[in-house]
Each structure stands twice: as C-alpha cells, then as structure tokens.
mmCIF file with all atom_site columns, C-alpha atoms and ligand atoms in Angstrom:
data_model
loop_
_atom_site.group_PDB
_atom_site.id
_atom_site.type_symbol
_atom_site.label_atom_id
_atom_site.label_alt_id
_atom_site.label_comp_id
_atom_site.label_asym_id
_atom_site.label_entity_id
_atom_site.label_seq_id
_atom_site.pdbx_PDB_ins_code
_atom_site.Cartn_x
_atom_site.Cartn_y
_atom_site.Cartn_z
_atom_site.occupancy
_atom_site.B_iso_or_equiv
_atom_site.pdbx_formal_charge
_atom_site.auth_seq_id
_atom_site.auth_comp_id
_atom_site.auth_asym_id
_atom_site.auth_atom_id
_atom_site.pdbx_PDB_model_num
ATOM   1   C  CA  . MET A 1 1   ? 3.676  -3.668  -28.120 1.00 45.00 ? 244 MET A CA  1
ATOM   2   C  CA  . ILE A 1 2   ? 1.404  -2.473  -25.343 1.00 47.00 ? 245 ILE A CA  1
ATOM   3   C  CA  . ILE A 1 3   ? 3.012  -1.292  -22.127 1.00 54.00 ? 246 ILE A CA  1
ATOM   4   C  CA  . LEU A 1 4   ? 0.833  -2.316  -19.218 1.00 60.00 ? 247 LEU A CA  1
ATOM   5   C  CA  . ALA A 1 5   ? 0.744  -1.085  -15.631 1.00 68.00 ? 248 ALA A CA  1
ATOM   6   C  CA  . GLU A 1 6   ? 1.726  -3.506  -12.856 1.00 74.00 ? 249 GLU A CA  1
ATOM   7   C  CA  . THR A 1 7   ? -1.883 -4.395  -11.999 1.00 80.00 ? 250 THR A CA  1
ATOM   8   C  CA  . GLU A 1 8   ? -2.690 -4.930  -15.655 1.00 79.00 ? 251 GLU A CA  1
ATOM   9   C  CA  . VAL A 1 9   ? 0.324  -7.254  -15.956 1.00 82.00 ? 252 VAL A CA  1
ATOM   10  C  CA  . LYS A 1 10  ? -1.004 -9.212  -12.960 1.00 87.00 ? 253 LYS A CA  1
ATOM   11  C  CA  . ASP A 1 11  ? -4.520 -9.373  -14.437 1.00 90.00 ? 254 ASP A CA  1
ATOM   12  C  CA  . LYS A 1 12  ? -3.152 -10.488 -17.784 1.00 91.00 ? 255 LYS A CA  1
ATOM   13  C  CA  . LEU A 1 13  ? -1.083 -13.223 -16.128 1.00 94.00 ? 256 LEU A CA  1
ATOM   14  C  CA  . ASP A 1 14  ? -4.064 -14.397 -14.057 1.00 95.00 ? 257 ASP A CA  1
ATOM   15  C  CA  . GLU A 1 15  ? -6.145 -14.539 -17.214 1.00 95.00 ? 258 GLU A CA  1
ATOM   16  C  CA  . ILE A 1 16  ? -3.491 -16.535 -19.108 1.00 96.00 ? 259 ILE A CA  1
ATOM   17  C  CA  . LEU A 1 17  ? -2.924 -18.967 -16.242 1.00 96.00 ? 260 LEU A CA  1
ATOM   18  C  CA  . SER A 1 18  ? -6.681 -19.460 -15.737 1.00 96.00 ? 261 SER A CA  1
ATOM   19  C  CA  . HIS A 1 19  ? -6.939 -21.475 -18.924 1.00 94.00 ? 262 HIS A CA  1
ATOM   20  C  CA  . HIS A 1 20  ? -3.906 -23.660 -18.318 1.00 96.00 ? 263 HIS A CA  1
ATOM   21  C  CA  . SER A 1 21  ? -3.491 -26.624 -16.010 1.00 95.00 ? 264 SER A CA  1
ATOM   22  C  CA  . ALA A 1 22  ? -0.600 -26.698 -13.562 1.00 95.00 ? 265 ALA A CA  1
ATOM   23  C  CA  . ASN A 1 23  ? 1.177  -29.224 -15.737 1.00 94.00 ? 266 ASN A CA  1
ATOM   24  C  CA  . ARG A 1 24  ? 4.865  -28.788 -16.550 1.00 94.00 ? 267 ARG A CA  1
ATOM   25  C  CA  . ASP A 1 25  ? 4.145  -29.474 -20.225 1.00 95.00 ? 268 ASP A CA  1
ATOM   26  C  CA  . GLU A 1 26  ? 2.292  -26.185 -20.237 1.00 96.00 ? 269 GLU A CA  1
ATOM   27  C  CA  . LEU A 1 27  ? 5.445  -24.179 -19.520 1.00 96.00 ? 270 LEU A CA  1
ATOM   28  C  CA  . ILE A 1 28  ? 6.358  -23.214 -23.081 1.00 96.00 ? 271 ILE A CA  1
ATOM   29  C  CA  . PRO A 1 29  ? 2.775  -22.493 -24.236 1.00 96.00 ? 272 PRO A CA  1
ATOM   30  C  CA  . ILE A 1 30  ? 2.307  -20.295 -21.141 1.00 97.00 ? 273 ILE A CA  1
ATOM   31  C  CA  . LEU A 1 31  ? 5.572  -18.425 -21.746 1.00 96.00 ? 274 LEU A CA  1
ATOM   32  C  CA  . GLN A 1 32  ? 4.604  -17.918 -25.396 1.00 95.00 ? 275 GLN A CA  1
ATOM   33  C  CA  . GLU A 1 33  ? 1.249  -16.474 -24.394 1.00 95.00 ? 276 GLU A CA  1
ATOM   34  C  CA  . VAL A 1 34  ? 2.809  -14.198 -21.799 1.00 94.00 ? 277 VAL A CA  1
ATOM   35  C  CA  . GLN A 1 35  ? 5.291  -12.893 -24.333 1.00 91.00 ? 278 GLN A CA  1
ATOM   36  C  CA  . GLU A 1 36  ? 2.569  -12.363 -26.907 1.00 89.00 ? 279 GLU A CA  1
ATOM   37  C  CA  . ALA A 1 37  ? 0.500  -10.408 -24.391 1.00 89.00 ? 280 ALA A CA  1
ATOM   38  C  CA  . LEU A 1 38  ? 3.306  -8.352  -22.833 1.00 86.00 ? 281 LEU A CA  1
ATOM   39  C  CA  . GLY A 1 39  ? 5.931  -8.288  -25.589 1.00 82.00 ? 282 GLY A CA  1
ATOM   40  C  CA  . TYR A 1 40  ? 8.547  -9.864  -23.298 1.00 87.00 ? 283 TYR A CA  1
ATOM   41  C  CA  . LEU A 1 41  ? 8.888  -11.991 -20.170 1.00 92.00 ? 284 LEU A CA  1
ATOM   42  C  CA  . PRO A 1 42  ? 9.169  -9.784  -17.089 1.00 90.00 ? 285 PRO A CA  1
ATOM   43  C  CA  . GLN A 1 43  ? 10.889 -11.417 -14.116 1.00 90.00 ? 286 GLN A CA  1
ATOM   44  C  CA  . GLU A 1 44  ? 7.737  -11.262 -11.988 1.00 90.00 ? 287 GLU A CA  1
ATOM   45  C  CA  . ALA A 1 45  ? 5.863  -13.153 -14.721 1.00 93.00 ? 288 ALA A CA  1
ATOM   46  C  CA  . MET A 1 46  ? 8.442  -15.940 -14.731 1.00 94.00 ? 289 MET A CA  1
ATOM   47  C  CA  . GLN A 1 47  ? 8.259  -16.131 -10.914 1.00 94.00 ? 290 GLN A CA  1
ATOM   48  C  CA  . LYS A 1 48  ? 4.502  -16.411 -11.058 1.00 95.00 ? 291 LYS A CA  1
ATOM   49  C  CA  . VAL A 1 49  ? 4.609  -19.076 -13.768 1.00 96.00 ? 292 VAL A CA  1
ATOM   50  C  CA  . ALA A 1 50  ? 7.140  -21.026 -11.663 1.00 97.00 ? 293 ALA A CA  1
ATOM   51  C  CA  . ARG A 1 51  ? 4.815  -20.919 -8.625  1.00 96.00 ? 294 ARG A CA  1
ATOM   52  C  CA  . PHE A 1 52  ? 1.840  -21.921 -10.768 1.00 97.00 ? 295 PHE A CA  1
ATOM   53  C  CA  . LEU A 1 53  ? 3.646  -24.956 -12.212 1.00 97.00 ? 296 LEU A CA  1
ATOM   54  C  CA  . HIS A 1 54  ? 5.387  -25.825 -8.910  1.00 97.00 ? 297 HIS A CA  1
ATOM   55  C  CA  . LEU A 1 55  ? 8.758  -25.488 -10.614 1.00 96.00 ? 298 LEU A CA  1
ATOM   56  C  CA  . PRO A 1 56  ? 11.910 -23.794 -9.306  1.00 96.00 ? 299 PRO A CA  1
ATOM   57  C  CA  . GLU A 1 57  ? 12.340 -20.311 -10.801 1.00 95.00 ? 300 GLU A CA  1
ATOM   58  C  CA  . SER A 1 58  ? 15.719 -21.452 -12.120 1.00 95.00 ? 301 SER A CA  1
ATOM   59  C  CA  . ALA A 1 59  ? 13.984 -24.126 -14.238 1.00 95.00 ? 302 ALA A CA  1
ATOM   60  C  CA  . VAL A 1 60  ? 11.614 -21.585 -15.806 1.00 95.00 ? 303 VAL A CA  1
ATOM   61  C  CA  . PHE A 1 61  ? 14.481 -19.180 -16.412 1.00 94.00 ? 304 PHE A CA  1
ATOM   62  C  CA  . GLY A 1 62  ? 16.628 -21.992 -17.853 1.00 94.00 ? 305 GLY A CA  1
ATOM   63  C  CA  . VAL A 1 63  ? 13.958 -23.048 -20.336 1.00 93.00 ? 306 VAL A CA  1
ATOM   64  C  CA  . SER A 1 64  ? 13.163 -19.487 -21.398 1.00 92.00 ? 307 SER A CA  1
ATOM   65  C  CA  . THR A 1 65  ? 16.810 -18.593 -22.014 1.00 89.00 ? 308 THR A CA  1
ATOM   66  C  CA  . PHE A 1 66  ? 17.248 -21.742 -24.102 1.00 89.00 ? 309 PHE A CA  1
ATOM   67  C  CA  . TYR A 1 67  ? 14.779 -20.512 -26.732 1.00 87.00 ? 310 TYR A CA  1
ATOM   68  C  CA  . ALA A 1 68  ? 15.778 -17.476 -28.768 1.00 80.00 ? 311 ALA A CA  1
ATOM   69  C  CA  . GLN A 1 69  ? 12.110 -16.552 -29.243 1.00 85.00 ? 312 GLN A CA  1
ATOM   70  C  CA  . PHE A 1 70  ? 11.838 -15.324 -25.642 1.00 90.00 ? 313 PHE A CA  1
ATOM   71  C  CA  . LYS A 1 71  ? 12.832 -11.798 -24.736 1.00 85.00 ? 314 LYS A CA  1
ATOM   72  C  CA  . PHE A 1 72  ? 13.549 -10.515 -21.243 1.00 86.00 ? 315 PHE A CA  1
ATOM   73  C  CA  . PHE A 1 73  ? 13.398 -6.803  -21.876 1.00 81.00 ? 316 PHE A CA  1
ATOM   74  C  CA  . PRO A 1 74  ? 10.683 -4.744  -23.518 1.00 82.00 ? 317 PRO A CA  1
ATOM   75  C  CA  . THR A 1 75  ? 11.221 -4.211  -27.214 1.00 83.00 ? 318 THR A CA  1
ATOM   76  C  CA  . GLY A 1 76  ? 10.323 -1.110  -29.178 1.00 88.00 ? 319 GLY A CA  1
ATOM   77  C  CA  . LYS A 1 77  ? 7.156  -0.628  -31.209 1.00 87.00 ? 320 LYS A CA  1
ATOM   78  C  CA  . LYS A 1 78  ? 9.308  -0.448  -34.329 1.00 92.00 ? 321 LYS A CA  1
ATOM   79  C  CA  . LYS A 1 79  ? 12.111 -2.884  -35.019 1.00 92.00 ? 322 LYS A CA  1
ATOM   80  C  CA  . VAL A 1 80  ? 15.047 -1.549  -36.987 1.00 96.00 ? 323 VAL A CA  1
ATOM   81  C  CA  . ARG A 1 81  ? 17.251 -4.321  -38.334 1.00 96.00 ? 324 ARG A CA  1
ATOM   82  C  CA  . LEU A 1 82  ? 20.500 -3.791  -40.181 1.00 97.00 ? 325 LEU A CA  1
ATOM   83  C  CA  . CYS A 1 83  ? 22.410 -6.342  -42.192 1.00 96.00 ? 326 CYS A CA  1
ATOM   84  C  CA  . ARG A 1 84  ? 25.960 -7.034  -41.092 1.00 94.00 ? 327 ARG A CA  1
ATOM   85  C  CA  . GLY A 1 85  ? 26.638 -9.544  -43.926 1.00 96.00 ? 328 GLY A CA  1
ATOM   86  C  CA  . THR A 1 86  ? 29.667 -9.300  -46.186 1.00 97.00 ? 329 THR A CA  1
ATOM   87  C  CA  . ALA A 1 87  ? 27.929 -7.734  -49.209 1.00 97.00 ? 330 ALA A CA  1
ATOM   88  C  CA  . CYS A 1 88  ? 26.340 -5.067  -47.028 1.00 97.00 ? 331 CYS A CA  1
ATOM   89  C  CA  . HIS A 1 89  ? 29.553 -4.531  -45.078 1.00 97.00 ? 332 HIS A CA  1
ATOM   90  C  CA  . VAL A 1 90  ? 31.655 -3.803  -48.159 1.00 97.00 ? 333 VAL A CA  1
ATOM   91  C  CA  . ARG A 1 91  ? 28.981 -1.430  -49.456 1.00 97.00 ? 334 ARG A CA  1
ATOM   92  C  CA  . GLY A 1 92  ? 28.970 0.714   -46.359 1.00 96.00 ? 335 GLY A CA  1
ATOM   93  C  CA  . ALA A 1 93  ? 26.774 -0.983  -43.742 1.00 97.00 ? 336 ALA A CA  1
ATOM   94  C  CA  . PRO A 1 94  ? 29.029 0.230   -40.880 1.00 97.00 ? 337 PRO A CA  1
ATOM   95  C  CA  . HIS A 1 95  ? 28.224 3.860   -41.835 1.00 97.00 ? 338 HIS A CA  1
ATOM   96  C  CA  . ILE A 1 96  ? 24.511 3.061   -41.900 1.00 97.00 ? 339 ILE A CA  1
ATOM   97  C  CA  . LEU A 1 97  ? 24.724 1.457   -38.471 1.00 97.00 ? 340 LEU A CA  1
ATOM   98  C  CA  . GLU A 1 98  ? 26.644 4.446   -37.154 1.00 96.00 ? 341 GLU A CA  1
ATOM   99  C  CA  . GLU A 1 99  ? 23.956 6.829   -38.428 1.00 96.00 ? 342 GLU A CA  1
ATOM   100 C  CA  . VAL A 1 100 ? 21.121 4.738   -36.967 1.00 96.00 ? 343 VAL A CA  1
ATOM   101 C  CA  . GLU A 1 101 ? 22.919 4.508   -33.604 1.00 96.00 ? 344 GLU A CA  1
ATOM   102 C  CA  . LYS A 1 102 ? 23.407 8.263   -33.608 1.00 94.00 ? 345 LYS A CA  1
ATOM   103 C  CA  . ARG A 1 103 ? 19.786 8.986   -34.489 1.00 94.00 ? 346 ARG A CA  1
ATOM   104 C  CA  . LEU A 1 104 ? 18.219 6.540   -32.051 1.00 95.00 ? 347 LEU A CA  1
ATOM   105 C  CA  . GLY A 1 105 ? 20.842 6.858   -29.319 1.00 94.00 ? 348 GLY A CA  1
ATOM   106 C  CA  . ILE A 1 106 ? 21.035 3.065   -28.925 1.00 94.00 ? 349 ILE A CA  1
ATOM   107 C  CA  . LYS A 1 107 ? 23.323 0.193   -29.898 1.00 94.00 ? 350 LYS A CA  1
ATOM   108 C  CA  . PRO A 1 108 ? 22.267 -3.149  -31.415 1.00 93.00 ? 351 PRO A CA  1
ATOM   109 C  CA  . GLY A 1 109 ? 20.305 -5.182  -28.870 1.00 87.00 ? 352 GLY A CA  1
ATOM   110 C  CA  . GLU A 1 110 ? 18.952 -2.043  -27.196 1.00 89.00 ? 353 GLU A CA  1
ATOM   111 C  CA  . THR A 1 111 ? 15.604 -0.246  -27.123 1.00 90.00 ? 354 THR A CA  1
ATOM   112 C  CA  . THR A 1 112 ? 14.997 3.499   -26.899 1.00 91.00 ? 355 THR A CA  1
ATOM   113 C  CA  . ASP A 1 113 ? 13.798 4.776   -23.508 1.00 88.00 ? 356 ASP A CA  1
ATOM   114 C  CA  . ASP A 1 114 ? 10.430 5.721   -24.994 1.00 89.00 ? 357 ASP A CA  1
ATOM   115 C  CA  . LEU A 1 115 ? 10.050 2.114   -26.253 1.00 87.00 ? 358 LEU A CA  1
ATOM   116 C  CA  . GLU A 1 116 ? 9.567  3.374   -29.799 1.00 91.00 ? 359 GLU A CA  1
ATOM   117 C  CA  . TYR A 1 117 ? 12.524 1.627   -31.454 1.00 93.00 ? 360 TYR A CA  1
ATOM   118 C  CA  . SER A 1 118 ? 14.630 -1.491  -31.009 1.00 92.00 ? 361 SER A CA  1
ATOM   119 C  CA  . LEU A 1 119 ? 17.819 -2.031  -32.981 1.00 94.00 ? 362 LEU A CA  1
ATOM   120 C  CA  . GLU A 1 120 ? 19.216 -5.363  -34.132 1.00 92.00 ? 363 GLU A CA  1
ATOM   121 C  CA  . THR A 1 121 ? 21.784 -6.566  -36.625 1.00 94.00 ? 364 THR A CA  1
ATOM   122 C  CA  . ILE A 1 122 ? 21.163 -9.616  -38.805 1.00 93.00 ? 365 ILE A CA  1
ATOM   123 C  CA  . ALA A 1 123 ? 23.724 -11.878 -40.523 1.00 94.00 ? 366 ALA A CA  1
ATOM   124 C  CA  . CYS A 1 124 ? 22.109 -11.575 -43.997 1.00 95.00 ? 367 CYS A CA  1
ATOM   125 C  CA  . PHE A 1 125 ? 18.591 -10.786 -45.205 1.00 93.00 ? 368 PHE A CA  1
ATOM   126 C  CA  . GLY A 1 126 ? 19.151 -12.690 -48.459 1.00 94.00 ? 369 GLY A CA  1
ATOM   127 C  CA  . SER A 1 127 ? 18.733 -9.448  -50.412 1.00 95.00 ? 370 SER A CA  1
ATOM   128 C  CA  . CYS A 1 128 ? 22.443 -8.916  -51.040 1.00 97.00 ? 371 CYS A CA  1
ATOM   129 C  CA  . ALA A 1 129 ? 21.810 -7.315  -54.468 1.00 97.00 ? 372 ALA A CA  1
ATOM   130 C  CA  . LEU A 1 130 ? 20.204 -4.435  -52.546 1.00 97.00 ? 373 LEU A CA  1
ATOM   131 C  CA  . ALA A 1 131 ? 23.157 -3.988  -50.191 1.00 97.00 ? 374 ALA A CA  1
ATOM   132 C  CA  . PRO A 1 132 ? 23.398 -2.274  -47.835 1.00 97.00 ? 375 PRO A CA  1
ATOM   133 C  CA  . VAL A 1 133 ? 20.017 -3.299  -46.479 1.00 97.00 ? 376 VAL A CA  1
ATOM   134 C  CA  . MET A 1 134 ? 17.952 -1.965  -43.587 1.00 97.00 ? 377 MET A CA  1
ATOM   135 C  CA  . VAL A 1 135 ? 14.570 -3.358  -42.532 1.00 97.00 ? 378 VAL A CA  1
ATOM   136 C  CA  . VAL A 1 136 ? 12.081 -1.445  -40.392 1.00 95.00 ? 379 VAL A CA  1
ATOM   137 C  CA  . ASP A 1 137 ? 9.312  -3.800  -39.255 1.00 92.00 ? 380 ASP A CA  1
ATOM   138 C  CA  . ASP A 1 138 ? 8.330  -5.424  -42.578 1.00 90.00 ? 381 ASP A CA  1
ATOM   139 C  CA  . ASN A 1 139 ? 9.648  -2.685  -44.847 1.00 95.00 ? 382 ASN A CA  1
ATOM   140 C  CA  . VAL A 1 140 ? 12.892 -3.468  -46.669 1.00 96.00 ? 383 VAL A CA  1
ATOM   141 C  CA  . TYR A 1 141 ? 15.101 -0.531  -47.654 1.00 97.00 ? 384 TYR A CA  1
ATOM   142 C  CA  . GLY A 1 142 ? 17.914 -1.262  -50.088 1.00 97.00 ? 385 GLY A CA  1
ATOM   143 C  CA  . ARG A 1 143 ? 21.002 0.649   -51.205 1.00 97.00 ? 386 ARG A CA  1
ATOM   144 C  CA  . MET A 1 144 ? 20.955 2.508   -47.934 1.00 97.00 ? 387 MET A CA  1
ATOM   145 C  CA  . THR A 1 145 ? 22.866 5.696   -47.353 1.00 96.00 ? 388 THR A CA  1
ATOM   146 C  CA  . PRO A 1 146 ? 23.169 7.742   -44.146 1.00 94.00 ? 389 PRO A CA  1
ATOM   147 C  CA  . LYS A 1 147 ? 20.908 10.321  -45.811 1.00 94.00 ? 390 LYS A CA  1
ATOM   148 C  CA  . LYS A 1 148 ? 18.228 7.687   -46.401 1.00 95.00 ? 391 LYS A CA  1
ATOM   149 C  CA  . VAL A 1 149 ? 18.445 6.752   -42.720 1.00 95.00 ? 392 VAL A CA  1
ATOM   150 C  CA  . ALA A 1 150 ? 17.538 10.339  -41.902 1.00 91.00 ? 393 ALA A CA  1
ATOM   151 C  CA  . GLN A 1 151 ? 14.561 10.216  -44.271 1.00 92.00 ? 394 GLN A CA  1
ATOM   152 C  CA  . ILE A 1 152 ? 13.292 6.893   -42.935 1.00 93.00 ? 395 ILE A CA  1
ATOM   153 C  CA  . LEU A 1 153 ? 13.780 7.569   -39.239 1.00 91.00 ? 396 LEU A CA  1
ATOM   154 C  CA  . GLY A 1 154 ? 12.785 11.218  -39.579 1.00 79.00 ? 397 GLY A CA  1
ATOM   155 C  CA  . ASP A 1 155 ? 13.903 13.618  -36.899 1.00 62.00 ? 398 ASP A CA  1
ATOM   156 C  CA  . LYS A 1 156 ? 14.569 10.867  -34.409 1.00 60.00 ? 399 LYS A CA  1
ATOM   157 C  CA  . LYS A 1 157 ? 17.895 12.457  -33.602 1.00 54.00 ? 400 LYS A CA  1
ATOM   158 C  CA  . ARG A 1 158 ? 19.377 12.135  -30.126 1.00 50.00 ? 401 ARG A CA  1
ATOM   159 C  CA  . ASP A 1 159 ? 22.219 14.243  -28.755 1.00 45.00 ? 402 ASP A CA  1
HETATM 160 S  S1  . FES B 2 .   ? 24.811 -9.420  -46.970 1.00 78.50 ? 785 FES B S1  1
HETATM 161 FE FE1 . FES B 2 .   ? 23.273 -7.969  -46.528 1.00 78.50 ? 785 FES B FE1 1
HETATM 162 S  S2  . FES B 2 .   ? 21.489 -8.804  -47.396 1.00 78.50 ? 785 FES B S2  1
HETATM 163 FE FE2 . FES B 2 .   ? 22.993 -10.307 -47.721 1.00 78.50 ? 785 FES B FE2 1
#
C-alpha cells in the first residue's frame, strides 16, 4: 500500500472521478478504484464521492459498510492472518496468536503504527492438516510454533 499526502489523495480522487459520470450506478466502481489506489476509503474520499454523485454522505457510507471488501482504515503492507478454526485451536493457535500480538503490538483487526503489518484471524484456511496455520501475504506457514513466529516476523518485537 502506498501512503499518500493529503494533496496526493486529492489529486488521485480528482483523477479517478474524471473518468466517471456523476451517475449513482458508478458508486461501487468508484469506491473500488479509490480503495485500490489508496488501500482504504478515507472519510474525505467518501465525502467527495458523495458530492460528486449528488448523494447524501450517509448513503455512500451505508453502501460501503455493506460490502466487506471496503476498508475504512489503512492496512499494513504485510497482512498476517492466523487461523482460529478448531483444528488449529486444539493444536495451539492461541499461543501463536499471543506471540504475534506480542511481537507486533497489535490485536486482530489492527495495523501497526508504521503501517507495516495488519493482523487478522480467519475461520479456517482449509489447510487443517498443517495446523496451526499462519499466512503472511501469500505465504502459508504450517505447524506453527511461537519460535517460528519469531523467525518469520524477525525482530519485530514491541515492548
Ligand atoms: S482449522 Fe486451521 S486451517 Fe482449518
């Protein structure tokens, strides 16, 4: 994800809106493009989209919260996902989560202040034979241990 300055966000939005018509059917495609460009939907972007489409801000917010694909906070460059499924749970997933939380200093659903990492938990990756499972971006790590967390996340330790 690229973090842009306020003026760059404005320029990016102007550029995106310049190739859309002010038609309400354009709302979702516009929001998708904004999220792709910025990594999330900042409030000022949703306000601007609302003005552009002559819609109340509440309508734009309502639509964007309906779809799970839209995010309202910046996410980290790397996404750490941990399985909270039964197979992983019984094989020690809670200890893995604890170690990741300790190292990154964040809880599931949060992003580190430096926007390097986001942490999420997933119901099941479908790789239960490898339990407990951790996925960092597209890399799947099976039979996780707290020690392996340290190797994978390096010295990303927070006090
Ligand atoms: S329960 Fe963890 S991968 Fe299925």
